[in-house]
Each structure stands twice: as C-alpha cells, then as structure tokens.
Amino acid sequence: MKPSLAKGTRDFTAQEVSRRKYIITILQNNFELFGFQPLETPSFENLSTLTGKYGEEGDRLIFKILNSGDYTSKVNPEDWENKNHQKLTSQISDKALRYDLTVPFARFVAMNHGKLTFPFKRYQIQPVWRADRPQKGRFREFYQCDADVVGSESLLQEVELVQLYLKSFSDLKVPVTIHMNNRKILSGLAEYAGITDKLIDFTVALDKLDKIGKDGVVKELLEREISQESIDKLDFLFEQSDDALENLLQLKEKFAGNEIGLKGVEELEFVLTQSLNLGVDMQNLVFNITLARGLDYYTGAIFEVKADEVAMGSIGGGGRYDNLTEVFGVKNIPGIGISFGLDRIYLVMEELNLFPEEASSKIEYLFANFGGEGITEALKLIMKLRAKGVSAELYPENSKINKQFTYAEKKGIKNLVFLGEEEIKNNTVTYKDLEAGEQRTVSLEEFLG
C-alpha cells in the first residue's frame, strides 16, 4: 500500500521546521514584551464546549471524534435508519478537535476565574483543526498564535493589540495592512436597513465580499430573504473612500438616533485616533466597513491583517468578545484577542524571500571519517564543540572522501573537517569551508576559539 498524507496536512522538513521556529520565536518574544504569559490547552475538548460558538458554518467545520469502543451502542435505531446526522452526531461523538484557541481559552477562564489576576493576558501557540476544503494557504491542521486579554473593557487594549501586530510584522519584515471594523457598526447597519432580525445572515454574507464580490454578496443576501429595498439602503458600503475618518463621519450622519451604531463609530474612532497619535501610518491601518469576520462571538472591534505584496487571504485576525465566558456560566468577563496565522505568514515570507540565512538549521562542522585513532580524537573534539554550543557530527562510516563530501553538501553543512595523523601529531585541524571553497589548517586552540 502506497503511503499518503491526509488531505489538508503536511510533513515539515528540517528547513521548514527551522523557519517556522524563527517566526514563532519572534512572535513569542513580542507577546512577552507586551506582558502576555504562555498557556496551553488540550488538543481536544468536549463537543459541547465547541459547538454553538462559531456560527452555523463554523460548527460544520469542527472535527468530531468518535466515542471509544462500540460507538453505535447508544444510537437511536430510528435516527440511524433515517440517517439523521444532526441527531446521530451527539450520540456517537462527545469530543472534538480544537477549532480555534479562543473558545478553549474562554473555557479555561470560566473554570479558573477565581484564581486569575485580571486583566489576564495570555498567549498561546498551538495547532488547531478544521474540516475545511484544502487550498493554497488553507489547511485542515494549522497553527494559531494568539494573544488575548480578558477582564478589561478599556479600548486601550485595542490600541495595544494594533501595536503588537505592527511590531511583530515589522520584525518579520512582512509589509501588512490591518483592516478594522466594529460589530456594533454592523449591528447599526442592520438596524439602519431594517434587518436587525437578519444580523447573522447579513454579516455572514458580507464577510465573503473578498471571495465573491459585490454581486455575489447581493445574491446571497437575497437568498437569505433580505429585501432588495434593504440591500439598496446598504449600497453605500461598497463605495467607501480611502479616508477612514471621513467614512466614519458619513456613518455618524446615517446613524442619527441609532445608539448601537453610534457606539461602534465612537469606539473605532478612539482606536484610530490613538493609533495615529502613536505614529501609525494610516496606510497600514484602514477602516474596512465591509469587514465582518463571521464568528458569532465578536461584540466590538474586529481586525483582519493582509499582506501587502502577496495574493493571500488574511494572515491574522481577531476582535472583542465581551460575552464569551457567559456560555460557560461566568458573566462580566470582557475579552479581546488577536491571532497570527503561522502557516500563511510562512507562505508569504517564502514568496517574498524574507527568511534570513540564520532561519535555516545548518550543521557547522562534519568531521570526515578516516578510521583508526582519528575517530576517537574527532569525537573528543566534537564533544568540545558541542559544549560550546557549536553543532558538529562525525560521518559514521569510513567511506571514500567523495561520498563524505556529497553528504555534507546535500545536508548544507558549512565545513568539512579533516583530522588525520598529521593534524593529530601537530595539534592542528584542517577544515574546508564548503560555501567559499577555501581550505585552512589552524591550531587546535584557534579552531576551538
């Protein structure tokens, strides 16, 4: 049987692992610079913990885990006969793989809120799983790198998270634009158009604008039984200027007497103004009135980060979720968080050739194997190099030197070391820089530095 990978998953080579580690290290350093502390949660949760938190589409993408043993033993025969998958799911599965890091974090906060110091700031770097259709930049298993703050309603948290995004992508040298909106603005738009009862349908359709365009969104809104009259009132959404503050002013006029809409405008205006005061270029931070992010739990600010020079979906996103712990029986713990999409960031950096040489894992020295007493001396020297934090290895077989050269070149090893009888007698080391093609003989003391 020919081996294969499950769709939407990948193996990672040494170079890929090293480059991913490079991204993670930069993100981790910045998370800690901004006062976030690490947290890890299990790979799977109770199915009831995850369902109902991501909206109808999100719930469909949760990977369910079959119950152990005879998972059919408690199945209702009638449901089985009728193939009623909605009823069957809860009977054959009570656990699921993590869909994101936010809901497990909310579950953690709800379980431990009496022990936490608020505002509580945590970061989490772990894989998540989604039963999505694989395509470029979209996988079924992928890493999220999240930073969240709970226990604070202050809009300064939004300002801080904008700074965290900009510093992190600047350190990675990835040019980005942060798109911002506010769910209260979207609620205000629904009220303005007379479709408050269709808010979820409205935001789910609007969230697909980048993929299906205006005509596609309008078609979907009609399919979701939103009237043409209401759609016409919202037509201005697709004709926004480049001036964020001017667009907000236009909204203020339309939202006269619309309390929730005006609140959203006020919140977004504060974040944009404070960011400007801190020197953020408005080219990097834009108000995108059509940004919806189709997750039901967002209640305020929403973010989406896009790479400027690569045709890729969002490489980061997040928002405020003031009610998420309520579903776990704990009220009045507001929260806000952002996520970095490690896998997509990797693809962007690869396409733009942004990985520095040190992001690739390379062995510094390969000691050639000539047999005899040279092996013991080589191993002693390798031990000394490793004690100094320098990577080194001995070629295991006493093979032809050409074979050892080929091995070093294919592995990208920087230097090939020769420790023969002459070198041992004279306390010297001969090594060849395989990148520069230069060979040197130096004293043992100089070699060890």
Coordinates of C-alpha atoms in Angstrom, one line a residue:
M1 CA 0.0 0.0 0.0
K2 CA 1.5 3.3 -1.1
P3 CA 1.7 5.8 1.9
S4 CA -0.1 9.1 1.6
L5 CA -0.9 12.1 3.7
A6 CA -4.4 13.0 4.9
K7 CA -5.8 15.9 2.9
G8 CA -5.0 19.3 4.3
T9 CA -2.0 18.1 6.4
R10 CA 1.7 18.4 5.7
D11 CA 5.1 17.0 6.7
F12 CA 7.8 19.6 7.5
T13 CA 11.4 19.2 6.5
A14 CA 14.3 20.4 8.7
Q15 CA 14.4 23.7 6.9
E16 CA 10.7 24.3 7.2
V17 CA 10.7 23.5 10.9
S18 CA 13.6 25.9 11.4
R19 CA 11.9 28.7 9.5
R20 CA 8.6 28.1 11.4
K21 CA 10.6 28.2 14.6
Y22 CA 12.1 31.6 13.5
I23 CA 8.6 33.0 13.1
I24 CA 7.4 31.6 16.4
T25 CA 10.4 32.9 18.3
I26 CA 9.8 36.5 17.0
L27 CA 6.1 36.3 17.9
Q28 CA 6.7 34.7 21.3
N29 CA 9.3 37.4 22.2
N30 CA 6.8 40.2 21.2
F31 CA 4.0 38.5 23.2
E32 CA 6.1 38.6 26.3
L33 CA 7.4 42.1 25.6
F34 CA 3.7 43.2 25.7
G35 CA 3.1 41.4 29.0
F36 CA 1.4 38.2 27.8
Q37 CA 2.1 34.9 29.5
P38 CA 2.0 31.4 28.0
L39 CA -0.9 29.0 28.2
E40 CA -1.6 25.6 26.6
T41 CA -4.9 23.7 26.4
P42 CA -5.7 20.1 25.3
S43 CA -5.9 19.2 21.6
F44 CA -9.5 18.1 22.0
E45 CA -12.4 19.5 24.0
N46 CA -15.9 18.3 24.9
L47 CA -18.0 18.7 21.8
S48 CA -20.5 20.8 23.8
T49 CA -17.7 23.2 24.6
L50 CA -17.1 24.0 21.0
T51 CA -20.5 23.8 19.3
G52 CA -22.6 26.9 19.1
K53 CA -19.7 29.3 19.4
Y54 CA -18.6 29.8 15.7
G55 CA -21.9 30.2 13.9
E56 CA -23.6 27.7 11.6
E57 CA -20.7 27.4 9.1
G58 CA -18.1 27.1 11.8
D59 CA -19.9 24.3 13.6
R60 CA -19.9 22.3 10.3
L61 CA -16.1 22.5 10.2
I62 CA -15.5 21.1 13.6
F63 CA -13.7 17.7 13.5
K64 CA -15.7 15.3 15.7
I65 CA -14.0 12.4 17.5
L66 CA -15.9 9.1 17.6
N67 CA -16.6 7.7 21.0
S68 CA -14.2 4.9 22.1
G69 CA -15.3 1.2 21.7
D70 CA -18.7 0.4 20.2
Y71 CA -19.7 4.0 19.4
T72 CA -23.0 2.7 17.9
S73 CA -24.2 1.1 21.1
K74 CA -26.2 4.1 22.3
V75 CA -27.5 5.1 18.9
N76 CA -31.3 5.5 18.4
P77 CA -32.2 2.9 15.7
E78 CA -34.7 5.3 14.1
D79 CA -32.1 8.1 13.8
W80 CA -29.7 5.6 12.3
E81 CA -32.3 4.3 9.8
N82 CA -33.2 7.8 8.8
K83 CA -29.6 8.9 8.6
N84 CA -30.4 11.9 10.7
H85 CA -26.8 13.2 11.1
Q86 CA -27.6 16.1 13.4
K87 CA -29.1 13.8 16.0
L88 CA -26.6 11.0 15.4
T89 CA -23.5 13.2 16.0
S90 CA -24.3 13.8 19.6
Q91 CA -24.9 10.0 20.1
I92 CA -21.7 8.8 18.6
S93 CA -19.3 11.6 19.5
D94 CA -18.9 13.7 22.6
K95 CA -15.4 15.2 21.9
A96 CA -13.9 17.2 19.1
L97 CA -10.5 18.6 18.0
R98 CA -9.9 22.2 18.9
Y99 CA -11.3 24.5 16.2
D100 CA -9.5 27.6 17.5
L101 CA -7.7 28.8 20.6
T102 CA -10.2 31.4 21.7
V103 CA -13.1 29.2 22.9
P104 CA -10.8 26.8 24.8
F105 CA -9.2 29.9 26.4
A106 CA -12.7 31.2 27.4
R107 CA -13.4 27.7 28.9
F108 CA -10.1 27.9 30.9
V109 CA -11.0 31.4 32.2
A110 CA -14.5 30.2 33.2
M111 CA -13.0 27.3 35.1
N112 CA -10.3 29.2 36.8
H113 CA -11.6 32.8 37.1
G114 CA -11.3 32.7 40.9
K115 CA -7.6 32.1 40.7
L116 CA -6.7 34.6 37.9
T117 CA -5.5 38.2 38.3
F118 CA -7.4 40.5 35.9
P119 CA -6.8 41.8 33.4
F120 CA -5.4 38.4 32.5
K121 CA -3.1 38.4 29.4
R122 CA -2.2 35.1 27.8
Y123 CA -0.6 33.9 24.6
Q124 CA -1.0 30.5 23.1
I125 CA 0.9 28.9 20.2
Q126 CA -0.7 25.5 19.3
P127 CA -2.3 23.6 16.3
V128 CA -6.0 23.7 15.5
W129 CA -8.1 21.6 13.2
R130 CA -10.9 22.5 10.7
A131 CA -12.7 20.2 8.3
D132 CA -12.3 22.8 5.6
R133 CA -11.7 22.3 1.8
P134 CA -7.9 22.4 1.4
Q135 CA -6.5 25.0 -0.9
K136 CA -3.5 27.4 -1.1
G137 CA -3.0 28.9 2.4
R138 CA -5.9 26.9 3.9
F139 CA -5.2 23.6 5.7
R140 CA -7.1 21.2 7.9
E141 CA -4.3 21.2 10.5
F142 CA -2.6 24.5 11.2
Y143 CA -1.1 26.6 13.9
Q144 CA -2.5 29.7 15.5
C145 CA -0.5 32.1 17.6
D146 CA -3.0 34.0 19.8
A147 CA -2.7 36.9 22.3
D148 CA -5.8 37.7 24.4
V149 CA -6.7 40.0 27.3
V150 CA -9.7 39.3 29.5
G151 CA -11.2 41.3 32.3
S152 CA -10.9 44.8 30.8
E153 CA -13.3 46.9 28.7
S154 CA -10.7 49.6 28.1
L155 CA -10.3 50.5 24.4
L156 CA -6.6 50.9 25.1
Q157 CA -6.4 47.1 24.7
E158 CA -7.4 47.5 21.1
V159 CA -4.7 50.2 20.6
E160 CA -2.1 47.9 22.2
L161 CA -3.0 45.0 20.0
V162 CA -2.7 47.2 16.9
Q163 CA 0.9 48.0 18.2
L164 CA 1.6 44.3 18.8
Y165 CA 0.5 43.4 15.2
L166 CA 2.6 46.2 13.7
K167 CA 5.8 45.5 15.7
S168 CA 5.6 41.8 15.0
F169 CA 5.1 42.1 11.3
S170 CA 7.8 44.8 11.2
D171 CA 10.2 42.4 12.9
L172 CA 9.3 39.7 10.4
K173 CA 9.8 42.4 7.6
V174 CA 6.3 41.5 6.2
P175 CA 4.5 44.6 4.9
V176 CA 0.9 44.4 6.0
T177 CA -2.3 46.4 6.2
I178 CA -4.6 46.0 9.3
H179 CA -8.2 46.2 8.4
M180 CA -10.6 47.2 11.2
N181 CA -14.3 47.4 11.9
N182 CA -16.6 47.1 14.8
R183 CA -19.5 44.6 15.2
K184 CA -21.6 47.4 16.8
I185 CA -21.3 49.3 13.5
L186 CA -22.5 46.1 11.7
S187 CA -25.4 45.9 14.1
G188 CA -26.1 49.6 13.4
L189 CA -26.1 48.9 9.7
A190 CA -28.6 46.1 10.2
E191 CA -30.8 48.5 12.2
Y192 CA -30.4 51.2 9.6
A193 CA -31.5 48.8 6.8
G194 CA -34.4 47.4 8.9
I195 CA -32.9 43.9 9.1
T196 CA -32.0 43.5 12.7
D197 CA -33.5 40.1 12.8
K198 CA -31.2 39.1 10.0
L199 CA -27.9 40.3 11.5
I200 CA -26.2 37.0 11.4
D201 CA -27.3 36.4 7.8
F202 CA -26.1 39.9 6.9
T203 CA -22.6 39.5 8.4
V204 CA -22.0 36.0 7.1
A205 CA -22.8 37.2 3.5
L206 CA -20.8 40.4 3.9
D207 CA -17.8 38.5 5.2
K208 CA -17.5 36.8 1.8
L209 CA -17.1 40.1 -0.1
D210 CA -13.4 39.4 -0.9
K211 CA -14.2 36.0 -2.3
I212 CA -17.5 36.5 -4.2
G213 CA -17.6 40.3 -4.8
K214 CA -20.5 42.7 -4.5
D215 CA -22.8 40.8 -6.9
G216 CA -22.2 37.6 -5.0
V217 CA -22.9 39.2 -1.7
V218 CA -26.1 40.8 -3.0
K219 CA -27.2 37.4 -4.4
E220 CA -26.6 35.7 -1.1
L221 CA -28.4 38.4 0.8
L222 CA -31.5 37.9 -1.4
E223 CA -31.2 34.1 -0.9
R224 CA -31.2 34.7 2.8
E225 CA -34.6 36.6 2.4
I226 CA -33.2 40.1 2.8
S227 CA -35.3 42.5 0.7
Q228 CA -34.0 44.5 -2.3
E229 CA -35.1 47.7 -0.5
S230 CA -32.8 46.9 2.5
I231 CA -29.9 46.0 0.1
D232 CA -30.3 49.3 -1.7
K233 CA -30.0 51.2 1.6
L234 CA -26.7 49.4 2.2
D235 CA -25.3 50.1 -1.3
F236 CA -23.0 52.8 0.0
L237 CA -21.0 50.1 1.8
F238 CA -19.4 49.2 -1.5
E239 CA -18.4 52.8 -2.3
Q240 CA -16.1 53.8 0.5
S241 CA -13.4 56.4 0.3
D242 CA -9.8 55.9 1.4
D243 CA -10.2 58.3 4.3
A244 CA -11.2 56.3 7.4
L245 CA -12.2 59.3 9.4
E246 CA -14.3 60.7 6.6
N247 CA -16.1 57.3 6.3
L248 CA -16.8 57.4 10.0
L249 CA -18.3 60.9 9.7
Q250 CA -20.6 59.7 6.9
L251 CA -21.7 56.9 9.2
K252 CA -22.4 59.3 12.1
E253 CA -24.9 61.1 9.8
K254 CA -26.7 57.8 8.8
F255 CA -26.7 56.6 12.4
A256 CA -28.6 59.6 13.8
G257 CA -30.7 58.2 16.7
N258 CA -29.1 54.7 16.2
E259 CA -27.5 54.1 19.6
I260 CA -25.6 50.9 18.9
G261 CA -24.2 52.1 15.6
L262 CA -23.0 55.4 17.1
K263 CA -21.4 53.5 19.9
G264 CA -19.4 51.4 17.4
V265 CA -18.3 54.6 15.5
E266 CA -17.2 56.2 18.7
E267 CA -15.1 53.1 19.7
L268 CA -13.5 52.7 16.3
E269 CA -12.8 56.5 16.1
F270 CA -11.0 56.3 19.5
V271 CA -8.7 53.4 18.4
L272 CA -7.9 55.0 15.0
T273 CA -7.2 58.4 16.6
Q274 CA -5.0 56.9 19.4
S275 CA -3.1 54.9 16.8
L276 CA -2.5 58.0 14.7
N277 CA -1.2 59.8 17.8
L278 CA 1.3 57.0 18.3
G279 CA 2.7 57.5 14.8
V280 CA 0.8 54.7 13.0
D281 CA 0.7 55.3 9.3
M282 CA -2.9 55.2 8.1
Q283 CA -1.7 53.3 5.1
N284 CA -1.1 50.4 7.5
L285 CA -4.4 50.8 9.4
V286 CA -7.7 51.1 7.5
F287 CA -11.4 51.2 8.4
N288 CA -13.0 48.5 6.3
I289 CA -16.8 48.8 6.8
T290 CA -17.4 45.5 5.0
L291 CA -15.2 43.5 7.3
A292 CA -17.5 41.2 9.3
R293 CA -15.5 38.1 10.4
G294 CA -18.2 35.5 10.5
L295 CA -17.7 34.4 14.1
D296 CA -20.8 34.9 16.3
Y297 CA -18.9 35.7 19.5
Y298 CA -17.4 39.1 18.4
T299 CA -19.1 42.1 20.0
G300 CA -16.9 45.1 19.3
A301 CA -13.7 45.8 17.4
I302 CA -12.7 43.3 14.7
F303 CA -9.3 43.0 13.0
E304 CA -8.0 41.3 9.9
V305 CA -4.4 41.5 8.7
K306 CA -3.5 41.2 5.0
A307 CA 0.0 41.0 3.4
D308 CA 0.5 43.9 1.0
E309 CA 2.5 42.2 -1.7
V310 CA 1.1 38.6 -1.9
A311 CA -2.3 37.4 -3.0
M312 CA -3.2 35.5 0.1
G313 CA -6.1 35.5 2.5
S314 CA -5.8 37.1 5.9
I315 CA -2.6 36.3 7.8
G316 CA -4.1 37.5 11.1
G317 CA -7.4 38.4 12.7
G318 CA -9.3 38.8 15.9
G319 CA -11.6 41.1 17.9
R320 CA -13.5 41.8 21.1
Y321 CA -15.8 39.2 22.6
D322 CA -17.4 40.6 25.7
N323 CA -19.9 37.7 26.3
L324 CA -18.0 34.5 25.5
T325 CA -17.5 33.2 29.1
E326 CA -21.2 33.7 29.7
V327 CA -22.0 30.5 27.8
F328 CA -19.9 28.7 30.5
G329 CA -21.9 30.3 33.3
V330 CA -19.4 33.1 34.1
K331 CA -20.6 36.6 33.4
N332 CA -19.0 40.0 33.2
I333 CA -15.6 39.0 31.9
P334 CA -15.0 41.0 28.8
G335 CA -12.2 39.9 26.4
I336 CA -10.3 40.8 23.2
G337 CA -7.7 38.9 21.3
I338 CA -5.8 38.6 18.0
S339 CA -4.3 35.7 16.2
F340 CA -1.3 35.3 13.8
G341 CA -1.7 32.7 11.1
L342 CA 1.7 31.0 11.2
D343 CA 1.2 28.8 8.1
R344 CA 0.1 31.7 5.9
I345 CA 2.8 34.0 7.3
Y346 CA 5.3 31.3 6.3
L347 CA 4.0 31.2 2.8
V348 CA 4.1 35.0 2.5
M349 CA 7.7 35.1 3.7
E350 CA 8.7 32.3 1.4
E351 CA 7.2 34.0 -1.6
L352 CA 8.8 37.3 -0.7
N353 CA 12.2 35.6 0.1
L354 CA 12.2 37.2 3.6
F355 CA 13.8 34.3 5.6
P356 CA 17.3 35.2 6.7
E357 CA 20.1 32.7 6.5
E358 CA 20.1 32.1 10.2
A359 CA 16.4 30.9 10.0
S360 CA 17.6 27.7 8.3
S361 CA 19.1 25.0 10.6
K362 CA 22.6 24.2 9.4
I363 CA 25.3 22.0 10.9
E364 CA 28.5 23.9 11.4
Y365 CA 31.0 21.0 11.1
L366 CA 31.1 17.5 9.6
F367 CA 34.2 15.5 10.7
A368 CA 35.5 13.2 7.9
N369 CA 35.9 9.6 8.9
F370 CA 39.4 8.1 8.0
G371 CA 39.2 5.3 10.6
G372 CA 41.8 4.5 13.1
E373 CA 42.7 6.6 16.1
G374 CA 41.5 9.7 14.3
I375 CA 37.9 8.7 15.2
T376 CA 38.4 8.9 18.9
E377 CA 40.2 12.3 18.6
A378 CA 37.4 13.6 16.3
L379 CA 34.8 12.5 18.8
K380 CA 36.7 14.3 21.6
L381 CA 36.9 17.5 19.5
I382 CA 33.2 17.2 18.7
M383 CA 32.3 17.0 22.4
K384 CA 34.3 20.2 23.0
L385 CA 32.5 22.0 20.1
R386 CA 29.0 20.9 21.4
A387 CA 29.9 22.0 24.9
K388 CA 30.5 25.5 23.4
G389 CA 27.1 25.3 21.6
V390 CA 28.5 24.6 18.1
S391 CA 26.8 21.9 16.1
A392 CA 29.0 19.1 14.8
E393 CA 28.9 15.5 13.8
L394 CA 31.1 12.6 12.6
Y395 CA 30.5 10.8 9.4
P396 CA 29.6 7.3 10.6
E397 CA 31.4 5.2 8.0
N398 CA 35.0 5.1 6.8
S399 CA 33.9 5.7 3.2
K400 CA 35.5 7.4 0.2
I401 CA 36.1 11.1 0.8
N402 CA 33.9 12.0 -2.3
K403 CA 30.9 10.2 -0.6
Q404 CA 31.5 12.2 2.6
F405 CA 31.8 15.5 0.6
T406 CA 28.5 14.7 -1.2
Y407 CA 26.8 14.0 2.2
A408 CA 28.0 17.4 3.6
E409 CA 26.9 19.3 0.5
K410 CA 23.4 17.7 0.4
K411 CA 22.8 18.4 4.1
G412 CA 24.0 22.0 3.7
I413 CA 26.8 21.5 6.2
K414 CA 29.1 24.6 6.3
N415 CA 32.5 23.0 6.9
L416 CA 34.2 19.6 6.4
V417 CA 36.9 18.9 9.0
F418 CA 39.9 16.6 8.4
L419 CA 41.7 15.2 11.4
G420 CA 44.3 12.9 10.1
E421 CA 47.6 11.6 11.5
E422 CA 49.5 14.8 10.6
E423 CA 46.9 17.1 12.3
I424 CA 46.8 14.9 15.5
K425 CA 50.6 14.9 15.7
N426 CA 50.8 18.7 15.3
N427 CA 47.7 19.7 17.4
T428 CA 46.1 21.2 14.3
V429 CA 42.8 21.0 12.5
T430 CA 42.3 21.2 8.7
Y431 CA 38.8 22.3 7.5
K432 CA 37.2 23.3 4.2
D433 CA 34.6 26.0 4.0
L434 CA 32.2 24.3 1.6
E435 CA 30.4 27.5 0.7
A436 CA 33.5 29.6 -0.1
G437 CA 35.6 26.6 -1.3
E438 CA 38.6 27.6 0.9
Q439 CA 40.7 25.2 3.0
R440 CA 42.7 26.2 6.1
T441 CA 44.9 24.5 8.6
V442 CA 44.8 26.1 12.1
S443 CA 45.9 25.3 15.6
L444 CA 43.6 23.3 17.8
E445 CA 43.4 26.3 20.1
E446 CA 42.4 28.7 17.3
F447 CA 39.8 26.2 16.0
L448 CA 38.1 26.0 19.3
G449 CA 38.2 29.8 19.6

